[in-house]
Coordinates of C-alpha atoms and ligand atoms in Angstrom, one line a residue:
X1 CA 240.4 -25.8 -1.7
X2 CA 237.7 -23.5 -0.3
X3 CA 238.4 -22.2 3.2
X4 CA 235.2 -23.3 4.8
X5 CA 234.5 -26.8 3.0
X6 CA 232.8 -28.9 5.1
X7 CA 231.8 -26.6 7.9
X8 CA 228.4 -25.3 9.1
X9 CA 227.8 -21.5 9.8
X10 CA 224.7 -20.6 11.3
X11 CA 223.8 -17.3 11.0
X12 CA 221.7 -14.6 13.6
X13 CA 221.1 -10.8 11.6
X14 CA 219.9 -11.0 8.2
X15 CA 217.3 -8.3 7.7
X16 CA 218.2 -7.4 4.0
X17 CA 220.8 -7.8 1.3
X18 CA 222.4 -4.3 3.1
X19 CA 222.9 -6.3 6.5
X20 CA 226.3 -7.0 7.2
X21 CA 225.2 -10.6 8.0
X22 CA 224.6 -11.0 4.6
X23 CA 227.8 -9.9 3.7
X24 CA 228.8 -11.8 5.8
X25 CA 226.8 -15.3 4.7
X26 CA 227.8 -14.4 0.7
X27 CA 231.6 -14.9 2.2
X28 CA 231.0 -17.9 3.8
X29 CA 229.4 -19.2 1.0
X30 CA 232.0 -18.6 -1.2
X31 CA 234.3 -20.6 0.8
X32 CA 232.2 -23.7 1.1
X33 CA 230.5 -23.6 3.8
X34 CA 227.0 -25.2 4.2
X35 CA 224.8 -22.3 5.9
X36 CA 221.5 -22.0 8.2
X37 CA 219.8 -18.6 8.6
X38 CA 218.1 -17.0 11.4
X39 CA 215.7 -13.8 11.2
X40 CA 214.2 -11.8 13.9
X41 CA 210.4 -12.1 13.8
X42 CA 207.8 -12.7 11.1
X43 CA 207.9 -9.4 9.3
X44 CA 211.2 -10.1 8.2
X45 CA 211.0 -14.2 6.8
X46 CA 209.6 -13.0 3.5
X47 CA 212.9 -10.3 2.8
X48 CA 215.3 -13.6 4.7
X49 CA 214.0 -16.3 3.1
X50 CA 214.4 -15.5 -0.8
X51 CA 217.9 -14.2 0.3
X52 CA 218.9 -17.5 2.4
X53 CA 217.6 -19.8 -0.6
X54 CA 219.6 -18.1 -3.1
X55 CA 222.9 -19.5 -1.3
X56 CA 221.0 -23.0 -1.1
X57 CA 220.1 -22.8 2.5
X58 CA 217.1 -24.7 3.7
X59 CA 217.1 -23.8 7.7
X60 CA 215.8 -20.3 7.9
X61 CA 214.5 -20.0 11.5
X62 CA 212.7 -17.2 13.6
X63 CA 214.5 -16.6 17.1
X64 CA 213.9 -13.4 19.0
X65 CA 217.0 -13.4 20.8
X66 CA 215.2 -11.6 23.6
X67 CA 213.9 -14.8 24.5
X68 CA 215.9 -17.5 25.7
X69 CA 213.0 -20.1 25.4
X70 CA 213.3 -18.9 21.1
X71 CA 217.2 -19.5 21.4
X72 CA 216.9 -23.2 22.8
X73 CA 214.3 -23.8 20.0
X74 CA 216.2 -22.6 17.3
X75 CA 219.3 -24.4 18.5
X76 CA 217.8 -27.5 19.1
X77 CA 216.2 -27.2 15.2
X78 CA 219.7 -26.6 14.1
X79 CA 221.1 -29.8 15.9
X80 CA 218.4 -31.6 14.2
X81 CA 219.1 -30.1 11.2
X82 CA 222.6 -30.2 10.9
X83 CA 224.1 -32.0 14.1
X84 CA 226.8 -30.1 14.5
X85 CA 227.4 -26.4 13.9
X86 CA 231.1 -25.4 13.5
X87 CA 230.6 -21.6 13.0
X88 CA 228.3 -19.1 15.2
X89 CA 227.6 -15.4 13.3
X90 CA 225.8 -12.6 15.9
X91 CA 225.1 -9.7 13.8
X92 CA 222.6 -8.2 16.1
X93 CA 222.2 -5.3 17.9
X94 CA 219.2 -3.0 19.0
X95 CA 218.4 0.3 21.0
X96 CA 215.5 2.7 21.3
X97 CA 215.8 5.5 18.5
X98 CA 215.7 8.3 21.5
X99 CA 218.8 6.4 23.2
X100 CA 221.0 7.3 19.8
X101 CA 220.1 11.1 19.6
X102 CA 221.0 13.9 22.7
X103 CA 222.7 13.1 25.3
X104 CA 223.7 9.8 27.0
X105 CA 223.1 11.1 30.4
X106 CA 219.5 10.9 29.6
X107 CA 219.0 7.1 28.8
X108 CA 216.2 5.3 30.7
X109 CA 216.8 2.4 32.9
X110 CA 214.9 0.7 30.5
X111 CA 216.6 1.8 27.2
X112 CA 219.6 0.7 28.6
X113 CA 218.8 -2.9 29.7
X114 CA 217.2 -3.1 26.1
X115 CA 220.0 -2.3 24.3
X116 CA 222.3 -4.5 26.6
X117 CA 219.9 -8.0 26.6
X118 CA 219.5 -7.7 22.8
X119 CA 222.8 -6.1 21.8
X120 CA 225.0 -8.1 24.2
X121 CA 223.5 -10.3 26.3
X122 CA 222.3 -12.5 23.4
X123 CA 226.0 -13.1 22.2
X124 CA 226.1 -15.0 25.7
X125 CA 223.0 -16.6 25.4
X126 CA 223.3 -18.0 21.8
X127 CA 226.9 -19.1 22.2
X128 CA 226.2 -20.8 25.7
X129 CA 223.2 -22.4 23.5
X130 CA 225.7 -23.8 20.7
X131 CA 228.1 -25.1 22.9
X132 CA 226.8 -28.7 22.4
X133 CA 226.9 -28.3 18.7
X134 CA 229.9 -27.8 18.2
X135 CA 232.1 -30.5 17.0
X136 CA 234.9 -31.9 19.2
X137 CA 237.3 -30.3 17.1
X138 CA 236.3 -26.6 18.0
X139 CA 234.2 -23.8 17.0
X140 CA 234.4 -20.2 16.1
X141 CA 231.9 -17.4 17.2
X142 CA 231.8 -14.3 15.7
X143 CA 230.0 -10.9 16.6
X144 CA 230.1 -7.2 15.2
X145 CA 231.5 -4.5 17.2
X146 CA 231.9 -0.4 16.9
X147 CA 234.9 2.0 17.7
X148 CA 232.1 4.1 19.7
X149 CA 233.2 1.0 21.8
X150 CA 236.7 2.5 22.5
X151 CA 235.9 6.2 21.7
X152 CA 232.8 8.6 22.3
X153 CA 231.2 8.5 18.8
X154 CA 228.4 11.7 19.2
X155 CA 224.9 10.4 18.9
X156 CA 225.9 6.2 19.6
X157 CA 225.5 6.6 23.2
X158 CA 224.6 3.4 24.6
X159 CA 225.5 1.8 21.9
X160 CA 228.9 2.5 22.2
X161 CA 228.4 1.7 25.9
X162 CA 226.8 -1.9 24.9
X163 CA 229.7 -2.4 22.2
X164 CA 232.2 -2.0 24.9
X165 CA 230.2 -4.7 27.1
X166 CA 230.0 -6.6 23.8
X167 CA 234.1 -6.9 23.5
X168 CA 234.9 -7.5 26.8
X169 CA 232.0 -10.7 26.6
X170 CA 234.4 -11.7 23.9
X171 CA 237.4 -12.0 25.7
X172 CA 235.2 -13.8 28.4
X173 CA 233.7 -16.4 26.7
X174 CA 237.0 -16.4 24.7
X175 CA 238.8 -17.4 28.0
X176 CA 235.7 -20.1 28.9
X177 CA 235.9 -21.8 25.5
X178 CA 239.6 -21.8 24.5
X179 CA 239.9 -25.3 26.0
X180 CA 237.6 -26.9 24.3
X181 CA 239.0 -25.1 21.2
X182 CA 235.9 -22.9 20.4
X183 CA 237.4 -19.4 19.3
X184 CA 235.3 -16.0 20.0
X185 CA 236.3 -13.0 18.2
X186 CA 234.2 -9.6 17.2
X187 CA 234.9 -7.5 13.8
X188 CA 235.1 -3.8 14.6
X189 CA 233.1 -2.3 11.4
X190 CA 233.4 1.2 10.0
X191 CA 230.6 2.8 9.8
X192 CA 228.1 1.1 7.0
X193 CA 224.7 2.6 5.6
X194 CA 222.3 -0.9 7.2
X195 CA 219.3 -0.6 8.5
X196 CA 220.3 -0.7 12.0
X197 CA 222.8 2.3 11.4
X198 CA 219.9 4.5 9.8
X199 CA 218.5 5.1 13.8
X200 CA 221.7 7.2 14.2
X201 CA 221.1 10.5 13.4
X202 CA 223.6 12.5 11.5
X203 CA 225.0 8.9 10.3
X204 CA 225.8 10.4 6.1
X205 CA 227.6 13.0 7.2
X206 CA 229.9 10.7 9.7
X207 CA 230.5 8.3 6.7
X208 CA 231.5 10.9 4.4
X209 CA 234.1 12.2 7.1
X210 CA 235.0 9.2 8.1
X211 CA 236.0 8.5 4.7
X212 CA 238.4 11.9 4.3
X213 CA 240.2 10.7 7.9
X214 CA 240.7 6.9 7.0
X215 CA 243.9 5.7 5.9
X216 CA 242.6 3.9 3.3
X217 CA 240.4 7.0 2.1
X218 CA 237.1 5.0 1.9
X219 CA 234.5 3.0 3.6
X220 CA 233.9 -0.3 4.2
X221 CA 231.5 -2.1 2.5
X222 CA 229.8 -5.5 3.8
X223 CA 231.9 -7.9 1.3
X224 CA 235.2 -6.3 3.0
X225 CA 233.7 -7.4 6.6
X226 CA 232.2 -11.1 5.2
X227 CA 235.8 -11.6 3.5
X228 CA 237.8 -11.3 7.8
X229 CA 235.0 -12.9 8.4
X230 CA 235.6 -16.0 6.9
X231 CA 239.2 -15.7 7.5
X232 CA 238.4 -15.8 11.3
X233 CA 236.2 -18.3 11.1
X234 CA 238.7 -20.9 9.3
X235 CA 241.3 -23.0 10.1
X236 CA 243.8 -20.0 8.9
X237 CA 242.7 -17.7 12.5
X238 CA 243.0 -21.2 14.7
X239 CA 245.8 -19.1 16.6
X240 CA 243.4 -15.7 16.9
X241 CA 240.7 -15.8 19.8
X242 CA 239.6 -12.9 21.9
X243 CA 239.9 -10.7 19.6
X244 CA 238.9 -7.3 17.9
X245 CA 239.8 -7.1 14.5
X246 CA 239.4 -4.1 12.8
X247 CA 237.8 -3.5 9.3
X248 CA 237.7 0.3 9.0
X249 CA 239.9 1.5 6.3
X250 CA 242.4 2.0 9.3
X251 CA 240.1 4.8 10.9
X252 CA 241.2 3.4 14.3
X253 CA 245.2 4.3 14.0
X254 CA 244.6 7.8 13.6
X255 CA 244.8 10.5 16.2
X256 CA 243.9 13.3 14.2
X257 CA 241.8 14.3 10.8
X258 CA 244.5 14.5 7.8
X259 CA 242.2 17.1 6.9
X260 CA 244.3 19.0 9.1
X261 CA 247.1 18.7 7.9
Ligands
NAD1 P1 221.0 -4.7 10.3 O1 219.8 -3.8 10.7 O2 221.0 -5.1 8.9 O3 221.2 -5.9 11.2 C1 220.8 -5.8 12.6 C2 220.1 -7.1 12.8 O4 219.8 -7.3 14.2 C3 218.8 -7.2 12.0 O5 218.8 -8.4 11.2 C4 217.7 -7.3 13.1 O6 216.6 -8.1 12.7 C5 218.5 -8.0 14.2 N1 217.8 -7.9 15.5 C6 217.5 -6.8 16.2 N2 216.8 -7.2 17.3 C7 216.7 -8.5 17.3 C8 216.1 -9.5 18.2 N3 215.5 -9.1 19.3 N4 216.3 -10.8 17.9 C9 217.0 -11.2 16.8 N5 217.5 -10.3 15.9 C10 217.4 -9.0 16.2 O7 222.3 -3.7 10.6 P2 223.8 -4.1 10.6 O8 224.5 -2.7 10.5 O9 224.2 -5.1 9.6 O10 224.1 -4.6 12.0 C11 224.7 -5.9 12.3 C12 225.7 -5.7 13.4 O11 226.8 -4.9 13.0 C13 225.2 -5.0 14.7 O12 225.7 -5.6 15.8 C14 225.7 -3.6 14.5 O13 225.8 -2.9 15.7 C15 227.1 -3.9 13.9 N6 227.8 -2.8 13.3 C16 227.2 -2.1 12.4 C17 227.9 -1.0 11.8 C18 227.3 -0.2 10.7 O14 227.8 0.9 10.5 N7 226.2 -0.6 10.1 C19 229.2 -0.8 12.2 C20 229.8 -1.6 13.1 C21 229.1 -2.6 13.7

């Protein structure tokens, strides 16, 4: 039997068939589950919508995650829709272009609250906004997550910064839903040529050393994130919450380039 037979996935951070959402939905799908779609604003419907169909969704909802009056709509569509959600997919993140180039130092006051309310701060929101959705049984959350997180990565500046904000709200909410038996866990990508990743300047060249330095002397592609995704996400993880999992060819065991060697 599929993995996900019978359960609901609603997912935030679809922009094109590059996004790791989407990777992440074509797994899920796969494995039987029934899913609903979300996209940011209306520019982006007509690239979501032919996309979301093509898995035989039918819920394909704006919600600008800036705004928690779009999150409670979209949420209360879904319990509508679906009555109860079982699994919760942030793949969202954001940051002014100028915050991912020079020197972190330099970030505004106001490119940092940016990148933290859309990058972090709407993991909290939407989760908190699911809660009565999920069934009694339990839920699982998932969000995406960096090694700049950990680790300086040159140029991802407060996106590394928001990342590391980002895991340690996953052990949070982790600890606040664990009773009621709704897991949280983040996937800690390698680097992936997305839209969102083509604001980082100097971002080809990091994927083509990365590749040389990984154990598995490659990178990651979105099917290799949606296929831990939908292991964490099923009844096979129900012992893993809190987490960060890695999907990086192994890029995060390694002290030093083997180029080196
Ligand atoms: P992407 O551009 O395809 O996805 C980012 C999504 O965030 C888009 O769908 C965008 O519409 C959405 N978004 C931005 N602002 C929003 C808002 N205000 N409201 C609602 N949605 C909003 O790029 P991606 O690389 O697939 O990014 C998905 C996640 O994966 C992000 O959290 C990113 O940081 C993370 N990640 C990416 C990589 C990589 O190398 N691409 C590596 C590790 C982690």
């Amino acid at each position: 039997m599929a993995m996900l037979e019978g359960k609901t996935a609603l997912i935030f951070g679809v922009a094109n068939d590059h996004s790791i959402a989407w990777g992440i939905a074509q797994a899920l799908h796969r494995e039987g589950a029934q899913l609903g779609f979300s996209y940011a604003g209306p520019t982006l419907e007509k690239r979501v919508r032919p996309l979301a169909e093509s898995l035989g969704a039918d819920f394909i909802e704006q919600c600008d995650v800036g705004s928690d009056e779009e999150i409670a709509a979209v949420m209360a569509k879904a319990k509508e829709r679906f009555g109860t959600v079982d699994i919760l997919v942030h793949a969202i993140a954001f940051a002014n272009r100028e915050d991912l180039q020079g020197r972190f130092v330099d970030t505004s006051r106001d490119g940092f609250l940016l990148a933290h309310n859309i990058s972090v701060f709407s993991l909290v929101g939407l989760t908190r906004a699911a809660l009565p959705l999920f069934p009694e049984s339990g839920g699982s959350v998932l969000t995406l997550s960096y090694y700049g997180a950990e680790k300086v990565a040159p140029r991802y500046n407060v996106m590394g910064v928001a990342k590391a904000a980002l895991e340690a709200s996953v052990r949070y909410l982790a600890a606040d839903l664990g009773p009621q038996g709704v897991r949280v866990n983040a996937i800690s990508a390698g680097p992936i040529r997305t839209l969102a990743a083509s604001g980082i300047s100097g971002f080809r060249a990091y994927q083509k050393s990365f590749a040389a330095q990984a154990p598995l002397r490659r990178n990651v592609t979105i099917d290799d994130v949606g296929a831990t995704a939908a292991f964490l996400a099923s009844d096979g993880a129900r012992g893993i919450t809190g987490e960060t999992v890695y999907v990086d060819s192994g890029f995060n065991i390694m002290a030093m380039s083997s180029e080196e060697e």
